[in-house]
Short mmCIF file of C-alpha atoms and ligand atoms in Angstrom, two decimals:
data_model
loop_
_atom_site.label_atom_id
_atom_site.label_comp_id
_atom_site.label_asym_id
_atom_site.label_seq_id
_atom_site.Cartn_x
_atom_site.Cartn_y
_atom_site.Cartn_z
CA UNK A 1 -35.86 37.19 -27.81
CA UNK A 2 -34.52 33.75 -26.88
CA UNK A 3 -34.61 34.56 -23.20
CA UNK A 4 -35.84 37.25 -20.84
CA UNK A 5 -33.01 37.86 -18.33
CA UNK A 6 -29.36 36.78 -18.51
CA UNK A 7 -27.00 37.09 -15.57
CA UNK A 8 -23.24 36.90 -16.18
CA UNK A 9 -21.42 35.41 -13.19
CA UNK A 10 -22.39 32.83 -10.57
CA UNK A 11 -20.74 34.35 -7.53
CA UNK A 12 -22.89 35.12 -4.47
CA UNK A 13 -24.22 38.28 -6.09
CA UNK A 14 -25.17 36.76 -9.45
CA UNK A 15 -26.77 33.76 -7.72
CA UNK A 16 -28.67 35.94 -5.24
CA UNK A 17 -30.01 38.02 -8.15
CA UNK A 18 -31.00 34.84 -10.03
CA UNK A 19 -32.85 33.52 -6.97
CA UNK A 20 -34.61 36.87 -6.45
CA UNK A 21 -35.60 37.64 -10.07
CA UNK A 22 -36.92 34.12 -10.67
CA UNK A 23 -39.61 34.75 -8.04
CA UNK A 24 -41.48 36.94 -10.55
CA UNK A 25 -39.87 36.22 -13.93
CA UNK A 26 -39.56 33.28 -16.27
CA UNK A 27 -36.65 32.79 -18.63
CA UNK A 28 -33.78 33.59 -16.25
CA UNK A 29 -30.41 32.31 -17.40
CA UNK A 30 -27.02 32.36 -15.58
CA UNK A 31 -23.72 32.03 -17.46
CA UNK A 32 -20.57 31.17 -15.52
CA UNK A 33 -17.13 30.59 -17.03
CA UNK A 34 -15.98 28.25 -14.27
CA UNK A 35 -17.29 24.70 -13.88
CA UNK A 36 -18.79 25.44 -10.45
CA UNK A 37 -20.41 28.50 -8.82
CA UNK A 38 -18.59 30.78 -6.38
CA UNK A 39 -15.01 29.84 -7.32
CA UNK A 40 -13.61 33.39 -7.35
CA UNK A 41 -14.00 36.28 -4.87
CA UNK A 42 -17.06 34.67 -3.30
CA UNK A 43 -14.91 31.87 -1.86
CA UNK A 44 -11.80 33.94 -1.12
CA UNK A 45 -13.00 36.34 1.54
CA UNK A 46 -13.30 36.71 5.33
CA UNK A 47 -16.89 35.35 5.48
CA UNK A 48 -17.87 38.16 7.83
CA UNK A 49 -21.48 39.32 8.08
CA UNK A 50 -20.64 42.99 8.48
CA UNK A 51 -22.68 45.54 10.42
CA UNK A 52 -22.31 48.51 8.03
CA UNK A 53 -20.11 50.57 10.28
CA UNK A 54 -17.55 52.37 8.17
CA UNK A 55 -19.33 53.36 4.96
CA UNK A 56 -20.46 56.93 4.20
CA UNK A 57 -24.03 57.69 5.27
CA UNK A 58 -26.57 57.16 2.51
CA UNK A 59 -24.14 55.17 0.35
CA UNK A 60 -25.30 51.93 -1.25
CA UNK A 61 -22.62 50.15 0.75
CA UNK A 62 -24.09 51.43 4.04
CA UNK A 63 -27.75 50.90 3.15
CA UNK A 64 -27.39 47.52 1.49
CA UNK A 65 -25.04 46.21 4.19
CA UNK A 66 -27.32 47.10 7.10
CA UNK A 67 -30.39 45.67 5.35
CA UNK A 68 -28.38 42.78 3.92
CA UNK A 69 -27.12 41.69 7.34
CA UNK A 70 -30.65 41.46 8.71
CA UNK A 71 -32.08 39.51 5.79
CA UNK A 72 -29.01 37.27 5.51
CA UNK A 73 -29.40 36.09 9.13
CA UNK A 74 -33.12 35.43 8.44
CA UNK A 75 -32.21 33.51 5.27
CA UNK A 76 -29.65 31.43 7.18
CA UNK A 77 -32.22 30.60 9.87
CA UNK A 78 -34.83 29.63 7.29
CA UNK A 79 -32.46 27.44 5.29
CA UNK A 80 -30.24 26.04 8.06
CA UNK A 81 -27.08 27.68 6.77
CA UNK A 82 -24.38 27.73 9.45
CA UNK A 83 -23.35 31.03 10.98
CA UNK A 84 -21.88 32.27 14.25
CA UNK A 85 -22.96 35.66 15.58
CA UNK A 86 -19.62 35.86 17.34
CA UNK A 87 -19.41 39.68 17.60
CA UNK A 88 -16.67 42.10 16.65
CA UNK A 89 -14.34 44.26 18.71
CA UNK A 90 -12.49 47.32 17.37
CA UNK A 91 -9.73 47.76 19.94
CA UNK A 92 -7.83 50.88 21.00
CA UNK A 93 -4.67 51.23 23.07
CA UNK A 94 -4.16 55.00 23.18
CA UNK A 95 -6.20 58.13 23.90
CA UNK A 96 -6.14 59.15 20.23
CA UNK A 97 -7.44 55.78 19.09
CA UNK A 98 -10.06 55.90 21.85
CA UNK A 99 -11.43 59.14 20.38
CA UNK A 100 -11.70 57.58 16.91
CA UNK A 101 -13.89 54.83 18.40
CA UNK A 102 -16.54 57.42 19.22
CA UNK A 103 -16.48 58.71 15.62
CA UNK A 104 -16.91 55.18 14.30
CA UNK A 105 -19.79 54.57 16.71
CA UNK A 106 -21.52 57.80 15.61
CA UNK A 107 -21.18 56.86 11.93
CA UNK A 108 -22.41 53.32 12.62
CA UNK A 109 -25.54 54.72 14.29
CA UNK A 110 -26.16 57.11 11.39
CA UNK A 111 -26.02 54.09 9.07
CA UNK A 112 -28.56 52.21 11.19
CA UNK A 113 -26.04 49.79 12.77
CA UNK A 114 -27.61 50.16 16.21
CA UNK A 115 -25.95 47.53 18.36
CA UNK A 116 -22.52 49.13 18.83
CA UNK A 117 -21.27 50.07 22.29
CA UNK A 118 -18.00 51.29 23.77
CA UNK A 119 -16.66 48.99 26.47
CA UNK A 120 -13.72 49.39 28.86
CA UNK A 121 -10.89 47.08 29.86
CA UNK A 122 -12.79 44.97 32.46
CA UNK A 123 -15.58 44.16 30.03
CA UNK A 124 -13.08 43.41 27.26
CA UNK A 125 -11.21 40.96 29.50
CA UNK A 126 -14.46 39.12 30.19
CA UNK A 127 -15.06 38.71 26.46
CA UNK A 128 -11.49 38.16 25.28
CA UNK A 129 -9.09 37.57 28.20
CA UNK A 130 -6.00 37.19 25.99
CA UNK A 131 -6.11 40.37 23.92
CA UNK A 132 -4.61 43.74 24.79
CA UNK A 133 -7.03 46.68 24.70
CA UNK A 134 -7.80 49.62 26.94
CA UNK A 135 -11.09 50.38 25.23
CA UNK A 136 -13.09 48.80 22.45
CA UNK A 137 -16.10 49.28 20.27
CA UNK A 138 -18.19 46.14 20.47
CA UNK A 139 -20.74 45.03 17.86
CA UNK A 140 -22.35 41.84 19.19
CA UNK A 141 -24.37 41.12 16.04
CA UNK A 142 -21.48 40.98 13.57
CA UNK A 143 -20.88 37.36 12.61
CA UNK A 144 -19.40 34.81 10.26
CA UNK A 145 -21.18 32.62 7.73
CA UNK A 146 -20.63 29.35 5.92
CA UNK A 147 -20.18 30.92 2.48
CA UNK A 148 -20.23 27.58 0.69
CA UNK A 149 -23.55 26.72 2.36
CA UNK A 150 -24.90 30.08 1.21
CA UNK A 151 -23.72 29.55 -2.39
CA UNK A 152 -25.31 26.08 -2.47
CA UNK A 153 -28.61 27.36 -1.10
CA UNK A 154 -28.82 30.31 -3.51
CA UNK A 155 -28.06 27.99 -6.42
CA UNK A 156 -30.75 25.54 -5.24
CA UNK A 157 -33.34 28.32 -4.78
CA UNK A 158 -32.65 29.64 -8.27
CA UNK A 159 -32.77 26.17 -9.85
CA UNK A 160 -36.02 25.30 -8.05
CA UNK A 161 -37.60 28.43 -9.51
CA UNK A 162 -36.65 27.44 -13.04
CA UNK A 163 -33.36 29.32 -13.52
CA UNK A 164 -31.11 27.64 -16.06
CA UNK A 165 -27.47 27.72 -14.94
CA UNK A 166 -24.81 27.02 -17.52
CA UNK A 167 -21.30 26.42 -16.17
CA UNK A 168 -18.03 26.28 -18.10
CA UNK A 169 -19.46 28.97 -20.40
CA UNK A 170 -17.62 32.24 -20.88
CA UNK A 171 -19.28 35.29 -22.40
CA UNK A 172 -16.91 36.44 -25.15
CA UNK A 173 -19.02 38.96 -27.08
CA UNK A 174 -22.05 41.16 -26.51
CA UNK A 175 -23.84 42.95 -29.31
CA UNK A 176 -26.61 45.48 -28.74
CA UNK A 177 -29.62 44.55 -30.92
CA UNK A 178 -33.15 45.94 -31.14
CA UNK A 179 -34.85 45.48 -27.72
CA UNK A 180 -31.96 43.53 -26.23
CA UNK A 181 -28.54 41.96 -26.56
CA UNK A 182 -26.98 39.14 -28.59
CA UNK A 183 -24.58 37.14 -26.44
CA UNK A 184 -21.78 34.90 -27.71
CA UNK A 185 -20.52 32.19 -25.39
CA UNK A 186 -17.44 29.92 -25.57
CA UNK A 187 -17.66 26.62 -23.73
CA UNK A 188 -14.71 24.94 -22.04
CA UNK A 189 -14.82 21.99 -24.46
CA UNK A 190 -14.23 24.38 -27.36
CA UNK A 191 -17.86 24.54 -28.52
CA UNK A 192 -19.96 27.69 -28.30
CA UNK A 193 -23.39 29.21 -28.86
CA UNK A 194 -25.11 32.52 -29.29
CA UNK A 195 -28.53 33.75 -28.15
CA UNK A 196 -30.52 36.92 -27.53
CA UNK A 197 -31.74 38.33 -24.22
CA UNK A 198 -33.90 41.30 -23.26
CA UNK A 199 -32.14 42.10 -19.97
CA UNK A 200 -28.47 41.56 -19.26
CA UNK A 201 -27.08 41.77 -15.74
CA UNK A 202 -23.32 42.05 -15.35
CA UNK A 203 -22.19 40.33 -12.12
CA UNK A 204 -18.77 39.35 -13.44
CA UNK A 205 -16.82 40.46 -10.35
CA UNK A 206 -13.17 41.04 -11.28
CA UNK A 207 -14.16 41.08 -14.98
CA UNK A 208 -17.17 43.39 -14.71
CA UNK A 209 -15.39 46.32 -16.38
CA UNK A 210 -14.46 44.05 -19.34
CA UNK A 211 -18.06 42.88 -19.75
CA UNK A 212 -19.33 46.46 -19.69
CA UNK A 213 -16.76 47.46 -22.33
CA UNK A 214 -17.58 44.38 -24.40
CA UNK A 215 -21.13 45.71 -24.79
CA UNK A 216 -19.77 49.13 -25.79
CA UNK A 217 -20.21 51.00 -22.49
CA UNK A 218 -16.99 52.93 -21.98
CA UNK A 219 -17.32 54.82 -18.71
CA UNK A 220 -13.99 55.83 -17.09
CA UNK A 221 -15.72 55.70 -13.69
CA UNK A 222 -16.03 51.92 -14.16
CA UNK A 223 -12.28 51.21 -14.15
CA UNK A 224 -11.51 48.35 -11.78
CA UNK A 225 -8.25 48.08 -9.84
CA UNK A 226 -7.20 44.77 -8.33
CA UNK A 227 -6.10 44.76 -4.70
CA UNK A 228 -4.80 41.52 -3.27
CA UNK A 229 -5.78 40.49 0.25
CA UNK A 230 -3.47 37.94 1.90
CA UNK A 231 -4.20 35.95 5.06
CA UNK A 232 -1.99 34.10 7.53
CA UNK A 233 -3.57 31.65 9.96
CA UNK A 234 -2.57 31.14 13.58
CA UNK A 235 -0.73 27.92 14.40
CA UNK A 236 0.75 26.43 17.57
CA UNK A 237 -2.64 26.30 19.30
CA UNK A 238 -2.89 30.10 19.42
CA UNK A 239 -6.26 30.00 17.63
CA UNK A 240 -7.78 28.92 20.94
CA UNK A 241 -6.98 32.32 22.43
CA UNK A 242 -9.43 34.38 20.33
CA UNK A 243 -13.13 33.76 19.79
CA UNK A 244 -14.34 37.00 18.21
CA UNK A 245 -13.41 39.20 15.28
CA UNK A 246 -10.81 41.64 16.58
CA UNK A 247 -9.91 44.73 14.52
CA UNK A 248 -7.49 47.57 15.15
CA UNK A 249 -8.74 51.14 14.87
CA UNK A 250 -8.58 51.75 11.10
CA UNK A 251 -5.81 54.01 9.93
CA UNK A 252 -7.12 56.69 7.57
CA UNK A 253 -4.35 55.92 5.09
CA UNK A 254 -4.94 52.18 4.76
CA UNK A 255 -7.03 50.82 1.94
CA UNK A 256 -8.41 47.90 3.99
CA UNK A 257 -9.57 47.69 7.58
CA UNK A 258 -6.11 47.03 9.03
CA UNK A 259 -4.73 43.57 9.83
CA UNK A 260 -7.45 41.96 11.92
CA UNK A 261 -8.35 38.52 13.23
CA UNK A 262 -11.12 36.64 11.51
CA UNK A 263 -12.40 33.34 12.75
CA UNK A 264 -14.19 30.70 10.73
CA UNK A 265 -16.78 28.09 11.57
CA UNK A 266 -14.14 25.39 12.03
CA UNK A 267 -12.43 27.47 14.74
CA UNK A 268 -9.51 28.48 12.55
CA UNK A 269 -8.24 32.02 13.23
CA UNK A 270 -6.72 34.03 10.41
CA UNK A 271 -4.95 37.36 10.36
CA UNK A 272 -5.68 39.64 7.43
CA UNK A 273 -6.45 40.56 4.82
CA UNK A 274 -3.85 43.17 3.93
CA UNK A 275 -4.38 45.35 0.84
CA UNK A 276 -1.72 45.08 -1.88
CA UNK A 277 -2.33 47.16 -5.01
CA UNK A 278 -1.70 45.08 -8.15
CA UNK A 279 -0.30 47.33 -10.89
CA UNK A 280 -1.37 45.24 -13.88
CA UNK A 281 -4.67 43.77 -12.74
CA UNK A 282 -3.23 40.26 -13.03
CA UNK A 283 -5.15 37.33 -11.53
CA UNK A 284 -2.34 36.30 -9.21
CA UNK A 285 -3.38 34.42 -6.09
CA UNK A 286 0.17 33.83 -4.83
CA UNK A 287 1.02 34.85 -1.28
CA UNK A 288 4.20 36.72 -0.37
CA UNK A 289 5.50 34.91 2.71
CA UNK A 290 7.74 37.85 3.57
CA UNK A 291 4.59 39.82 4.50
CA UNK A 292 4.24 37.72 7.66
CA UNK A 293 6.57 40.16 9.46
CA UNK A 294 4.26 43.10 8.76
CA UNK A 295 1.26 41.00 9.88
CA UNK A 296 3.06 40.01 13.06
CA UNK A 297 4.03 43.58 13.90
CA UNK A 298 0.50 44.93 13.32
CA UNK A 299 -1.32 42.18 15.21
CA UNK A 300 1.18 41.92 18.12
CA UNK A 301 -0.12 45.32 19.31
CA UNK A 302 -3.42 43.75 20.35
CA UNK A 303 -2.51 40.03 20.41
CA UNK A 304 0.36 40.05 22.95
CA UNK A 305 0.61 36.25 22.95
CA UNK A 306 1.69 36.19 19.30
CA UNK A 307 5.10 34.83 18.25
CA UNK A 308 6.47 35.24 14.74
CA UNK A 309 6.40 31.52 14.01
CA UNK A 310 2.68 31.31 14.81
CA UNK A 311 1.85 32.72 11.39
CA UNK A 312 1.23 30.22 8.58
CA UNK A 313 0.44 31.29 4.98
CA UNK A 314 -3.25 30.88 4.24
CA UNK A 315 -5.65 32.07 1.52
CA UNK A 316 -5.55 35.01 -0.90
CA UNK A 317 -8.44 36.97 -2.41
CA UNK A 318 -8.56 39.85 -4.87
CA UNK A 319 -10.79 42.88 -4.40
CA UNK A 320 -12.30 44.52 -7.50
CA UNK A 321 -11.96 48.09 -6.25
CA UNK A 322 -12.96 51.25 -8.10
CA UNK A 323 -10.10 53.18 -6.58
CA UNK A 324 -6.33 53.10 -6.96
CA UNK A 325 -3.95 54.21 -4.18
CA UNK A 326 -4.75 57.69 -2.93
CA UNK A 327 -8.22 57.89 -4.50
CA UNK A 328 -11.30 58.64 -2.41
CA UNK A 329 -13.46 55.73 -1.33
CA UNK A 330 -16.00 54.77 -4.00
CA UNK A 331 -19.45 53.29 -3.63
CA UNK A 332 -20.77 50.20 -5.43
CA UNK A 333 -21.86 50.92 -9.01
CA UNK A 334 -25.30 49.33 -9.56
CA UNK A 335 -26.64 51.01 -12.65
CA UNK A 336 -29.21 50.37 -15.35
CA UNK A 337 -27.57 51.84 -18.45
CA UNK A 338 -30.48 53.45 -20.35
CA UNK A 339 -28.75 56.83 -19.94
CA UNK A 340 -25.71 55.55 -21.86
CA UNK A 341 -27.96 54.11 -24.60
CA UNK A 342 -28.00 50.53 -23.26
CA UNK A 343 -31.50 49.95 -21.87
CA UNK A 344 -31.97 46.71 -19.94
CA UNK A 345 -28.23 46.40 -19.27
CA UNK A 346 -27.53 46.46 -15.52
CA UNK A 347 -23.93 46.91 -14.41
CA UNK A 348 -22.67 45.82 -10.98
CA UNK A 349 -19.09 47.06 -10.73
CA UNK A 350 -16.70 47.41 -7.81
CA UNK A 351 -18.56 44.79 -5.76
CA UNK A 352 -15.96 44.47 -3.03
CA UNK A 353 -16.75 44.16 0.68
CA UNK A 354 -19.51 44.18 1.97
CA UNK A 355 -20.80 42.40 -1.15
CA UNK A 356 -21.15 39.04 0.61
CA UNK A 357 -23.12 40.51 3.52
CA UNK A 358 -25.26 42.57 1.15
CA UNK A 359 -25.86 39.95 -1.58
CA UNK A 360 -29.57 39.50 -0.77
CA UNK A 361 -30.29 43.23 -0.47
CA UNK A 362 -28.33 43.88 -3.69
CA UNK A 363 -30.57 41.28 -5.35
CA UNK A 364 -33.71 43.06 -4.09
CA UNK A 365 -32.33 46.39 -5.30
CA UNK A 366 -31.67 44.99 -8.80
CA UNK A 367 -35.19 43.49 -8.75
CA UNK A 368 -36.61 46.97 -8.13
CA UNK A 369 -34.46 48.45 -10.93
CA UNK A 370 -35.76 46.11 -13.60
CA UNK A 371 -39.38 45.70 -12.40
C1 LIG B 1 -9.98 39.60 0.65
C2 LIG B 1 -11.45 39.82 0.63
C3 LIG B 1 -12.19 39.78 1.82
C4 LIG B 1 -13.56 40.02 1.81
N1 LIG B 1 -14.26 39.89 2.98
C5 LIG B 1 -15.60 40.09 2.98
C6 LIG B 1 -16.36 39.91 4.17
O1 LIG B 1 -15.84 39.50 5.19
N2 LIG B 1 -17.67 40.21 4.14
C7 LIG B 1 -18.29 40.66 3.01
O2 LIG B 1 -19.48 40.98 3.07
N3 LIG B 1 -17.62 40.76 1.84
C8 LIG B 1 -16.30 40.47 1.80
N4 LIG B 1 -15.60 40.55 0.63
C9 LIG B 1 -16.32 40.91 -0.59
C10 LIG B 1 -17.11 39.74 -1.19
O3 LIG B 1 -16.32 38.58 -1.22
C11 LIG B 1 -17.53 40.15 -2.61
O4 LIG B 1 -18.24 41.37 -2.55
C12 LIG B 1 -18.45 39.11 -3.27
O5 LIG B 1 -17.94 37.80 -3.15
C13 LIG B 1 -18.62 39.48 -4.73
O6 LIG B 1 -19.43 38.52 -5.35
P1 LIG B 1 -19.63 38.54 -6.91
O7 LIG B 1 -20.68 37.54 -7.20
O8 LIG B 1 -19.84 39.95 -7.36
O9 LIG B 1 -18.20 38.18 -7.52
P2 LIG B 1 -17.44 36.81 -7.82
O10 LIG B 1 -17.55 35.85 -6.70
O11 LIG B 1 -16.09 37.18 -8.26
O12 LIG B 1 -18.25 36.20 -9.04
C14 LIG B 1 -18.14 36.70 -10.35
C15 LIG B 1 -18.29 35.53 -11.28
O13 LIG B 1 -18.33 36.00 -12.62
C16 LIG B 1 -17.73 35.02 -13.43
N5 LIG B 1 -17.35 35.61 -14.71
C17 LIG B 1 -16.49 36.62 -14.93
N6 LIG B 1 -16.37 36.89 -16.25
C18 LIG B 1 -17.20 36.04 -16.88
C19 LIG B 1 -17.52 35.82 -18.26
N7 LIG B 1 -16.95 36.53 -19.25
N8 LIG B 1 -18.41 34.85 -18.57
C20 LIG B 1 -19.00 34.10 -17.59
N9 LIG B 1 -18.71 34.26 -16.27
C21 LIG B 1 -17.84 35.21 -15.92
C22 LIG B 1 -16.51 34.60 -12.61
O14 LIG B 1 -15.99 33.36 -13.03
C23 LIG B 1 -17.08 34.59 -11.20
O15 LIG B 1 -17.52 33.31 -10.80
C24 LIG B 1 -14.23 40.31 0.59
C25 LIG B 1 -13.50 40.31 -0.60
C26 LIG B 1 -12.14 40.05 -0.59
C27 LIG B 1 -11.37 40.01 -1.89
#
């Protein structure tokens, strides 16, 4: 074999896996079609270090998020990556919503997210004097992270441990061979190369289903559906009126977490993301300005100071979900494919939120799979 381990995709998950596996393995290789790491979903998200509140007990999302949050804060401290443990409030304004808060708190505790507490109006006003809420569920240890700092650090850790990262190189064919895989790569300048690898780890994000199919793995449970997430930021000085992540009580029928406020490390406050199903899985990062009305109406319920003209179009990200509208929630797929006849091929599919929070624990999990 030309190399031991090949990772397709240099988003946060591919890079975290490269940094982890290179601790105990030589010959680790990362292929990325873009010229720089982290140009896709990893830089088009809310940058929230989630607590692991909503996911079903025992799911990979729950386990890897709770563990991932803890080790991500440690990693940030060790490597001086900026973060703000600003805390998160899930706010309720009716008796029915208030009851749902208790359910969310119970599930959070079952998942090991221990710091949640229900607080009443007086305590909410002390934390966030400008929002409207009768009751809230408060998670003080939820935070936000400098994603670009994280990407740079993971890339540096991997490179320092001997990982070879090749940018501008798109995997265009995968052939199963004896004891491994033959990979064909097209470079952006029109050149290309081919090599063999024993292990192949598919971290291709929005393209992970294609990569799996390219190798010959045709599992209908791996179908990815694109869901756009649009954001509007707050203008007219209104960003100064919120300093934590503020979420509505999630509606059972919504595919995201409801229109919420996210803050970033520069103090910018964004509303979003919404969840727009994209019929044809097209890579379309355009934002529909007419959605600002729906954002305004949702957020006005708990941000009474909001005026319609405070909303300015901001970023767009696309979630690689394993469910289409109406389907049950699906867990991450992290699977070594020996059972399908593809030993040494590890698929990571449907790596939507909380994939950023969980990137380091996902990397440890993959390390255990192939050790
Ligand atoms: C709107 C939105 C909000 C989110 N908010 C949060 C949040 O607040 N907190 C959180 O924890 N998570 C959040 N997430 C989820 C998080 O962003 C993702 O889980 C994470 O970024 C996925 O990382 P990745 O490395 O799997 O994917 P990506 O970043 O998409 O990386 C995949 C890489 O594979 C490369 N690639 C694809 N095909 C090929 C090929 N053929 N050859 C070579 N390279 C290839 C791509 O170019 C890309 O760079 C959010 C996601 C979205 C969309």
